[in-house]
CSV table of C-alpha atoms and ligand atoms in Angstrom, one decimal:
chain,number,residue,atom,x,y,z
A,47,MET,CA,11.9,125.9,159.7
A,48,GLU,CA,10.8,129.2,161.2
A,49,SER,CA,11.5,130.6,164.6
A,50,ILE,CA,10.4,133.5,166.8
A,51,GLN,CA,11.7,134.5,170.0
A,52,ILE,CA,8.5,135.8,172.2
A,53,LYS,CA,10.1,138.1,175.2
A,54,THR,CA,8.0,138.9,177.7
A,55,ALA,CA,8.3,141.1,180.9
A,56,SER,CA,8.2,137.6,182.7
A,57,LYS,CA,10.0,135.2,180.2
A,58,GLN,CA,11.6,134.8,176.8
A,59,TYR,CA,10.4,131.4,175.1
A,60,PRO,CA,10.8,130.2,171.2
A,61,VAL,CA,8.4,129.3,169.0
A,62,LEU,CA,9.2,126.6,166.5
A,63,ILE,CA,7.1,126.2,162.9
A,64,GLY,CA,7.5,123.8,160.5
A,65,LYS,CA,6.9,120.4,159.0
A,66,LYS,CA,8.3,117.8,161.7
A,67,ALA,CA,9.0,120.2,164.5
A,68,ILE,CA,8.2,118.0,166.7
A,69,ASN,CA,11.6,116.2,166.8
A,70,GLU,CA,13.5,119.3,167.7
A,71,LEU,CA,11.2,119.0,171.1
A,72,PRO,CA,13.5,116.1,172.7
A,73,GLU,CA,16.9,118.4,171.5
A,74,LEU,CA,15.1,121.9,173.2
A,75,ILE,CA,14.4,119.2,176.1
A,76,THR,CA,17.4,118.2,176.8
A,77,HIS,CA,19.1,121.5,176.2
A,78,GLU,CA,17.2,123.8,178.5
A,79,LEU,CA,14.9,121.3,180.6
A,80,ASN,CA,17.5,118.7,181.5
A,81,HIS,CA,16.7,118.2,185.3
A,82,LEU,CA,13.1,117.3,184.5
A,83,ASN,CA,12.3,113.9,186.0
A,84,LYS,CA,8.4,113.3,184.2
A,85,ILE,CA,7.0,114.4,181.5
A,86,LEU,CA,3.2,114.6,181.4
A,87,ILE,CA,1.0,115.0,178.0
A,88,ILE,CA,-2.2,116.1,178.2
A,89,THR,CA,-4.2,115.7,174.7
A,90,ASP,CA,-7.6,115.2,174.1
A,91,GLU,CA,-9.3,112.6,172.9
A,92,LYS,CA,-9.4,112.7,168.8
A,93,VAL,CA,-5.7,113.8,168.6
A,94,ALA,CA,-4.2,111.3,170.9
A,95,ALA,CA,-5.9,108.9,168.2
A,96,LEU,CA,-4.0,110.5,165.8
A,97,HIS,CA,-1.1,111.8,167.0
A,98,LEU,CA,-0.1,110.7,170.5
A,99,GLN,CA,2.1,108.5,169.4
A,100,THR,CA,4.2,110.8,167.4
A,101,VAL,CA,4.7,113.3,170.4
A,102,LYS,CA,5.6,109.9,172.2
A,103,ASP,CA,7.7,108.4,170.1
A,104,ALA,CA,9.9,111.7,169.1
A,105,LEU,CA,10.2,111.8,173.1
A,106,ILE,CA,12.1,108.9,173.6
A,107,LYS,CA,15.3,110.4,172.9
A,108,THR,CA,14.6,112.4,176.1
A,109,GLY,CA,15.0,109.5,177.5
A,110,LYS,CA,12.6,110.7,180.5
A,111,PRO,CA,9.5,109.1,181.6
A,112,VAL,CA,6.3,110.0,179.6
A,113,LEU,CA,3.4,109.7,180.9
A,114,HIS,CA,-0.1,110.8,179.0
A,115,HIS,CA,-3.8,111.9,180.0
A,116,VAL,CA,-6.5,112.4,177.8
A,117,VAL,CA,-9.4,114.6,178.0
A,118,PRO,CA,-12.4,115.2,176.3
A,119,GLU,CA,-12.5,117.1,173.2
A,120,GLY,CA,-13.1,120.9,172.8
A,121,GLU,CA,-15.1,123.1,175.3
A,122,HIS,CA,-16.0,119.5,177.5
A,123,ALA,CA,-12.2,120.0,177.9
A,124,LYS,CA,-12.5,123.0,179.9
A,125,THR,CA,-14.7,122.2,182.7
A,126,PHE,CA,-13.7,122.2,186.1
A,127,ASP,CA,-14.5,118.4,186.4
A,128,VAL,CA,-12.0,117.6,184.2
A,129,PHE,CA,-9.3,120.2,185.4
A,130,TYR,CA,-9.6,117.9,189.0
A,131,GLU,CA,-9.5,115.0,187.2
A,132,CYS,CA,-6.2,116.3,185.7
A,133,GLN,CA,-4.9,117.6,189.0
A,134,SER,CA,-5.6,114.3,190.4
A,135,PHE,CA,-4.1,112.6,188.2
A,136,CYS,CA,-0.7,115.0,188.4
A,137,LEU,CA,-0.7,114.0,192.3
A,138,SER,CA,-1.4,110.1,191.8
A,139,GLN,CA,1.2,110.2,189.6
A,140,GLN,CA,3.8,112.3,191.6
A,141,ILE,CA,4.5,115.1,189.1
A,142,ASN,CA,6.1,117.8,190.8
A,143,ARG,CA,8.0,121.5,189.9
A,144,LYS,CA,10.7,119.3,188.4
A,145,SER,CA,8.1,117.9,185.6
A,146,LEU,CA,6.6,119.2,182.6
A,147,ILE,CA,3.4,119.8,181.3
A,148,ILE,CA,3.4,118.9,177.7
A,149,ALA,CA,-0.4,120.3,175.8
A,150,LEU,CA,-0.7,118.8,172.6
A,151,GLY,CA,-3.9,119.8,170.9
A,152,GLY,CA,-5.5,123.1,170.1
A,153,GLY,CA,-6.8,126.0,172.1
A,154,ALA,CA,-9.1,124.0,174.2
A,155,VAL,CA,-6.2,121.8,175.5
A,156,GLY,CA,-4.0,124.3,175.6
A,157,ASP,CA,-6.3,126.6,177.5
A,158,LEU,CA,-7.1,123.6,179.7
A,159,ALA,CA,-3.6,122.2,180.6
A,160,GLY,CA,-1.9,125.8,180.2
A,161,PHE,CA,-4.1,126.2,183.5
A,162,VAL,CA,-3.5,122.8,185.1
A,163,ALA,CA,0.1,123.7,184.9
A,164,ALA,CA,-0.2,127.3,186.1
A,165,THR,CA,-1.7,126.2,189.8
A,166,PHE,CA,-0.5,122.5,189.5
A,167,MET,CA,2.1,123.2,192.8
A,168,ARG,CA,1.7,127.0,192.6
A,169,GLY,CA,3.0,126.4,188.4
A,170,ILE,CA,5.3,124.0,186.6
A,171,PRO,CA,6.5,124.5,183.2
A,172,PHE,CA,4.7,123.7,180.1
A,173,ILE,CA,5.2,123.1,176.2
A,174,GLN,CA,2.4,123.7,173.7
A,175,VAL,CA,2.3,121.7,170.8
A,176,PRO,CA,-0.3,122.8,168.6
A,177,THR,CA,-2.2,121.2,166.4
A,178,THR,CA,-5.0,123.5,165.3
A,179,LEU,CA,-4.6,126.6,162.5
A,180,LEU,CA,-6.8,128.3,165.7
A,181,ALA,CA,-4.2,127.4,168.1
A,182,HIS,CA,-1.4,130.1,166.5
A,183,ASP,CA,-3.4,132.5,168.4
A,184,SER,CA,-3.9,130.6,171.6
A,185,ALA,CA,-0.6,129.2,172.0
A,186,VAL,CA,1.4,132.2,172.1
A,187,GLY,CA,0.5,134.8,174.9
A,188,GLY,CA,-0.1,132.9,177.8
A,189,LYS,CA,-3.2,133.1,178.6
A,190,VAL,CA,-5.0,129.6,179.9
A,191,ALA,CA,-8.0,129.0,181.3
A,192,ILE,CA,-11.3,126.8,181.9
A,193,ASN,CA,-14.9,127.8,181.6
A,194,HIS,CA,-17.6,128.9,184.4
A,195,PRO,CA,-21.4,127.9,183.6
A,196,LEU,CA,-21.9,131.6,183.7
A,197,GLY,CA,-18.8,132.5,181.8
A,198,LYS,CA,-16.5,131.9,179.2
A,199,ASN,CA,-12.7,131.8,180.0
A,200,MET,CA,-13.4,133.0,183.4
A,201,ILE,CA,-11.1,131.1,185.2
A,202,GLY,CA,-7.7,131.7,184.4
A,203,ALA,CA,-4.5,132.9,184.8
A,204,PHE,CA,-1.5,134.0,182.9
A,205,HIS,CA,1.3,131.4,182.4
A,206,GLN,CA,3.8,131.4,179.4
A,207,PRO,CA,4.9,128.3,178.3
A,208,GLU,CA,8.2,127.4,177.9
A,209,ALA,CA,7.9,126.7,173.9
A,210,VAL,CA,6.1,126.4,171.2
A,211,ILE,CA,6.3,123.7,168.8
A,212,TYR,CA,4.1,123.9,166.2
A,213,ASP,CA,4.6,120.9,163.6
A,214,LEU,CA,2.5,121.5,160.4
A,215,GLU,CA,2.3,117.9,159.7
A,216,PHE,CA,-0.5,117.8,162.4
A,217,LEU,CA,-2.4,120.5,160.3
A,218,LYS,CA,-3.0,117.5,158.0
A,219,THR,CA,-5.8,116.0,160.3
A,220,LEU,CA,-7.4,119.1,160.6
A,221,PRO,CA,-11.4,118.8,159.3
A,222,LEU,CA,-11.9,121.8,156.5
A,223,LYS,CA,-14.6,123.5,159.9
A,224,GLU,CA,-11.7,123.7,162.1
A,225,LEU,CA,-9.1,125.2,159.6
A,226,ARG,CA,-12.1,127.3,158.3
A,227,SER,CA,-12.3,128.5,162.2
A,228,GLY,CA,-8.4,129.0,162.2
A,229,PHE,CA,-8.2,130.8,159.1
A,230,ALA,CA,-10.8,133.9,160.6
A,231,GLU,CA,-7.9,134.6,163.5
A,232,VAL,CA,-5.0,134.3,160.5
A,233,ILE,CA,-7.3,137.5,158.2
A,234,LYS,CA,-8.2,139.2,162.2
A,235,HIS,CA,-4.2,139.6,162.6
A,236,SER,CA,-3.4,140.9,158.7
A,237,LEU,CA,-6.6,143.3,159.1
A,238,ILE,CA,-4.8,145.1,162.5
A,239,ALA,CA,-1.5,144.8,161.7
A,240,ASP,CA,-0.4,144.0,158.1
A,241,ASN,CA,-1.6,145.0,155.1
A,242,GLU,CA,0.8,143.3,152.6
A,243,LEU,CA,-0.4,140.0,154.9
A,244,TYR,CA,-4.0,140.5,154.2
A,245,LEU,CA,-3.4,141.1,149.9
A,246,TRP,CA,-0.8,138.1,150.6
A,247,LEU,CA,-3.7,136.1,151.6
A,248,LYS,CA,-6.7,137.7,149.6
A,249,SER,CA,-4.6,136.2,146.6
A,250,ASN,CA,-3.0,133.5,148.1
A,251,ILE,CA,-6.0,131.6,149.7
A,252,VAL,CA,-8.6,131.0,147.3
A,253,ASP,CA,-9.5,127.5,148.8
A,254,LEU,CA,-8.9,126.2,151.9
A,255,ASN,CA,-8.7,122.4,150.8
A,256,ASP,CA,-5.6,123.6,149.3
A,257,ILE,CA,-3.4,125.2,151.3
A,258,THR,CA,0.1,124.5,150.8
A,259,ASP,CA,3.0,123.8,153.6
A,260,GLU,CA,4.9,126.7,152.5
A,261,GLN,CA,1.7,129.0,152.7
A,262,PHE,CA,1.1,127.4,156.2
A,263,LEU,CA,4.1,128.2,157.0
A,264,THR,CA,4.0,131.7,156.0
A,265,MET,CA,0.3,132.4,157.5
A,266,ILE,CA,1.3,131.0,161.0
A,267,THR,CA,4.6,132.7,161.3
A,268,LYS,CA,3.4,136.0,159.9
A,269,GLY,CA,-0.1,135.4,162.3
A,270,ILE,CA,2.1,134.7,165.5
A,271,GLY,CA,4.5,137.5,164.7
A,272,ILE,CA,1.9,139.9,165.1
A,273,LYS,CA,0.4,138.6,168.1
A,274,ALA,CA,3.9,138.0,169.8
A,275,LYS,CA,4.9,141.8,168.9
A,276,ILE,CA,1.4,142.7,170.8
A,277,VAL,CA,1.7,140.2,173.4
A,278,GLU,CA,5.4,141.3,174.7
A,279,GLU,CA,4.2,145.2,174.6
A,280,ASP,CA,1.6,144.3,176.8
A,281,GLU,CA,1.6,140.7,179.0
A,282,LYS,CA,-1.0,141.2,181.1
A,283,GLU,CA,-3.7,143.2,178.8
A,284,ASN,CA,-4.0,146.7,180.0
A,285,GLY,CA,-3.8,148.5,176.6
A,286,ILE,CA,-2.7,147.2,173.0
A,287,ARG,CA,-3.7,143.5,173.6
A,288,ALA,CA,-7.4,144.6,173.0
A,289,PHE,CA,-7.1,145.6,169.7
A,290,LEU,CA,-6.6,141.2,169.7
A,291,ASN,CA,-10.2,141.6,170.1
A,292,PHE,CA,-10.6,142.8,166.5
A,293,GLY,CA,-14.0,141.0,165.7
A,294,HIS,CA,-14.9,139.2,169.1
A,295,THR,CA,-17.3,141.9,170.2
A,296,LEU,CA,-20.3,140.9,167.9
A,297,GLY,CA,-18.5,137.4,167.8
A,298,HIS,CA,-18.3,136.3,171.3
A,299,ALA,CA,-22.0,137.1,170.9
A,300,VAL,CA,-22.8,135.4,168.0
A,301,GLU,CA,-20.9,132.4,169.2
A,302,GLY,CA,-22.5,132.6,172.6
A,303,SER,CA,-25.8,132.6,171.9
A,304,MET,CA,-25.6,129.9,168.9
A,305,GLY,CA,-24.4,127.9,172.1
A,306,TYR,CA,-21.0,127.3,172.0
A,307,GLY,CA,-19.8,124.3,169.8
A,308,ASN,CA,-22.5,125.1,167.2
A,309,PHE,CA,-20.7,128.0,165.3
A,310,THR,CA,-17.0,128.0,165.7
A,311,HIS,CA,-15.2,130.5,167.5
A,312,GLY,CA,-13.8,131.6,163.8
A,313,GLU,CA,-17.1,131.6,161.7
A,314,SER,CA,-18.5,133.8,164.8
A,315,ILE,CA,-15.8,136.4,164.3
A,316,LEU,CA,-15.7,136.6,160.9
A,317,ILE,CA,-19.5,137.8,161.0
A,318,GLY,CA,-17.9,140.2,164.2
A,319,MET,CA,-15.1,141.5,161.6
A,320,VAL,CA,-17.7,142.2,158.7
A,321,TYR,CA,-19.4,144.0,161.2
A,322,ALA,CA,-16.6,146.1,162.6
A,323,LEU,CA,-15.3,146.7,159.1
A,324,LYS,CA,-18.3,148.4,158.2
A,325,LEU,CA,-18.8,150.4,161.4
A,326,SER,CA,-14.8,151.6,160.7
A,327,ARG,CA,-16.2,153.1,157.4
A,328,LYS,CA,-18.9,154.7,158.7
A,329,LYS,CA,-17.3,155.8,162.4
A,330,VAL,CA,-13.5,156.6,160.9
A,331,ASP,CA,-14.1,156.5,157.0
A,332,LEU,CA,-12.3,153.2,156.6
A,333,ASP,CA,-10.7,153.1,153.2
A,334,PHE,CA,-11.8,149.5,152.0
A,335,LYS,CA,-12.8,147.7,149.4
A,336,LEU,CA,-15.3,145.7,151.3
A,337,ASP,CA,-17.2,144.1,148.6
A,338,GLU,CA,-14.1,142.2,147.4
A,339,PHE,CA,-13.5,141.2,151.1
A,340,ILE,CA,-16.7,139.6,151.4
A,341,ASP,CA,-16.5,138.2,148.0
A,342,TRP,CA,-12.7,136.0,149.2
A,343,VAL,CA,-14.4,135.0,152.4
A,344,SER,CA,-17.8,134.3,151.0
A,345,SER,CA,-16.0,131.8,148.0
A,346,LEU,CA,-14.3,130.6,151.5
A,347,GLY,CA,-17.2,128.9,152.7
A,348,TYR,CA,-17.8,131.6,155.5
A,349,GLN,CA,-21.1,133.3,156.5
A,350,ILE,CA,-21.2,136.9,156.8
A,351,THR,CA,-24.2,137.7,157.9
A,352,ILE,CA,-26.2,137.7,161.5
A,353,PRO,CA,-27.7,134.0,161.6
A,354,THR,CA,-31.2,135.1,161.7
A,355,ARG,CA,-32.6,133.3,164.7
A,356,LEU,CA,-30.6,135.5,166.7
A,357,GLU,CA,-32.0,138.5,168.5
A,358,HIS,CA,-30.5,142.4,167.7
A,359,ALA,CA,-31.3,143.3,171.3
A,360,MET,CA,-29.6,140.4,173.0
A,361,LEU,CA,-26.8,140.3,171.1
A,362,LEU,CA,-26.4,144.2,171.9
A,363,GLU,CA,-26.7,143.4,175.6
A,364,LEU,CA,-24.1,140.8,175.6
A,365,MET,CA,-21.4,142.8,173.1
A,366,LYS,CA,-22.1,145.7,176.3
A,367,THR,CA,-21.3,142.7,178.6
A,368,ASP,CA,-18.0,141.7,177.1
A,369,LYS,CA,-15.5,142.2,179.1
A,370,LYS,CA,-13.6,144.6,177.2
A,371,SER,CA,-16.4,146.7,177.9
A,372,VAL,CA,-15.1,149.0,180.3
A,373,ASN,CA,-18.3,151.4,180.9
A,374,ASP,CA,-21.9,150.9,179.8
A,375,ALA,CA,-21.3,151.2,176.4
A,376,ALA,CA,-20.1,149.1,173.7
A,377,THR,CA,-16.3,149.3,173.3
A,378,PHE,CA,-15.0,147.9,169.5
A,379,VAL,CA,-11.9,147.6,167.9
A,380,LEU,CA,-12.4,149.7,164.6
A,381,LEU,CA,-9.4,150.0,161.9
A,382,ASN,CA,-8.3,153.4,160.5
A,383,GLU,CA,-6.7,151.5,157.9
A,384,VAL,CA,-5.9,148.0,157.8
A,385,GLY,CA,-2.8,147.4,160.0
A,386,SER,CA,-3.7,150.3,162.1
A,387,PRO,CA,-6.9,149.7,164.6
A,388,LEU,CA,-8.2,151.9,167.5
A,389,LEU,CA,-10.8,151.7,170.5
A,390,MET,CA,-14.2,153.5,170.0
A,391,ASP,CA,-17.2,153.4,172.7
A,392,ILE,CA,-20.3,153.1,170.0
A,393,ALA,CA,-24.0,154.2,171.1
A,394,ASP,CA,-25.8,151.2,171.1
A,395,SER,CA,-28.8,153.0,168.4
A,396,GLU,CA,-25.8,152.7,165.8
A,397,LEU,CA,-24.9,149.5,166.9
A,398,ILE,CA,-28.6,148.4,166.5
A,399,GLU,CA,-29.0,150.3,162.9
A,400,GLU,CA,-25.5,148.4,161.6
A,401,MET,CA,-27.0,145.3,163.1
A,402,ALA,CA,-30.1,145.8,160.8
A,403,GLU,CA,-28.1,146.5,157.6
A,404,MET,CA,-26.3,143.4,158.0
A,405,ILE,CA,-28.8,140.9,157.1
B,134,NAD,P1,-10.3,122.8,169.9
B,134,NAD,O1,-9.0,122.7,170.8
B,134,NAD,O2,-11.3,122.8,170.9
B,134,NAD,O3,-9.9,121.7,168.1
B,134,NAD,C1,-11.1,121.6,167.8
B,134,NAD,C2,-12.0,121.0,167.3
B,134,NAD,O4,-10.3,119.8,166.7
B,134,NAD,C3,-11.6,119.5,168.7
B,134,NAD,O5,-12.4,118.4,168.4
B,134,NAD,C4,-10.0,118.7,168.4
B,134,NAD,O6,-9.9,117.4,168.8
B,134,NAD,C5,-9.8,118.2,166.8
B,134,NAD,N1,-8.4,118.5,166.3
B,134,NAD,C6,-7.2,119.2,167.0
B,134,NAD,N2,-6.0,119.3,166.5
B,134,NAD,C7,-6.8,118.2,165.3
B,134,NAD,C8,-6.1,117.4,164.4
B,134,NAD,N3,-4.8,118.0,164.1
B,134,NAD,N4,-6.7,116.7,163.1
B,134,NAD,C9,-7.9,116.5,163.2
B,134,NAD,N5,-8.4,117.0,164.5
B,134,NAD,C10,-8.0,117.7,165.6
B,134,NAD,O7,-10.2,124.7,169.1
B,134,NAD,P2,-9.8,125.4,168.8
B,134,NAD,O8,-10.1,125.9,167.4
B,134,NAD,O9,-8.7,125.0,168.3
B,134,NAD,O10,-9.5,126.3,169.9
B,134,NAD,C11,-10.2,126.9,170.4
B,134,NAD,C12,-10.0,126.7,172.1
B,134,NAD,O11,-9.2,128.1,172.1
B,134,NAD,C13,-11.4,128.0,172.7
B,134,NAD,O12,-11.2,127.4,173.9
B,134,NAD,C14,-10.8,129.2,173.0
B,134,NAD,O13,-11.6,129.9,174.0
B,134,NAD,C15,-9.1,129.3,173.3
B,134,NAD,N6,-8.8,130.5,172.9
B,134,NAD,C16,-7.8,131.2,173.7
B,134,NAD,C17,-6.5,131.6,173.4
B,134,NAD,C18,-6.0,132.4,174.3
B,134,NAD,O14,-5.0,132.9,174.3
B,134,NAD,N7,-5.5,131.2,175.0
B,134,NAD,C19,-7.0,133.3,172.2
B,134,NAD,C20,-8.2,132.0,171.5
B,134,NAD,C21,-9.0,130.9,171.5
B,135,ZN,ZN1,-10.3,134.5,168.8
């Protein structure tokens, strides 16, 4: 079992990572949150069928009443309607400030349940129990949100959890596509902060179907450690938190224009990372073995080129309206070297030129 303390200006909380970490949850609740009157688990349909009972069984030890509310899978969970249903459920079940919400699922459930917790009665406590690899990124940092038809994650809050309990057993049922999506964020964390981790990943993770518990433990612990350090310094996203957006400027544009759900988040940002690495070589002389990187990620099943049906002019417009751009130019996270990111505005002509070279 690994344990990381996250210290932000507003709160300090533990992240526990390991096999059967869920068994730590009752004790944590009894010690830290013994005043609770009720626990509400919010989870999605798929995760409910696979893992809800395990969590409910673990919570028996707390002696508290445990309710659950099941929402649709994926982005379908992050809608106004589902958010409203959750609030109605909380009101009808007399959830109040002495209650706890547990988000059991991937990033979508974490974002939705976290936003319900952030807003219900002006904020009640919640705990993240992530079940995807991607959620090593989303469960830490306190950003919670739902989508608006005009933009993803546009309606949200900063609301830090009381704890994050990451049970590696839950990852065993994750489909390969979702594993691939989450692993892209692991790669991202290594590239922006830790060359040693990058080299370790490249030589050890050669088949996504064959990742050992030890390897999961290492990559998740290091990934969360990197995110935690950045979030601790910049809780409300005024500065260096933007580095977490490495690969995301083009990635978001690709993900959005392929239609959310058709191309996973990780698959999209992997293409964005290849693009950002190429730009980094050109703009700041990044010394990086791009061919080795491309061979490695291709062997893991990632696509590394922009899908041909996407128009580059449209992607450019999407990149420029990305919320990280402060003026008319697209702002990119580039790398001076692996582990040393920087922000740079890049002219349209260069962006178009580089996209043409990606094919
Ligand atoms: P997700 O929650 O939609 O899960 C992906 C799919 O896997 C779903 O169909 C889900 O039912 C299924 N699933 C989850 N756990 C499973 C398990 N253990 N076994 C089998 N199936 C399982 O997606 P995600 O990739 O985890 O997260 C993506 C979301 O996270 C996006 O909405 C994104 O905006 C958000 N996000 C938020 C932050 C943040 O800082 N708040 C950061 C990154 C991403
Ligand atoms: Zn991401």
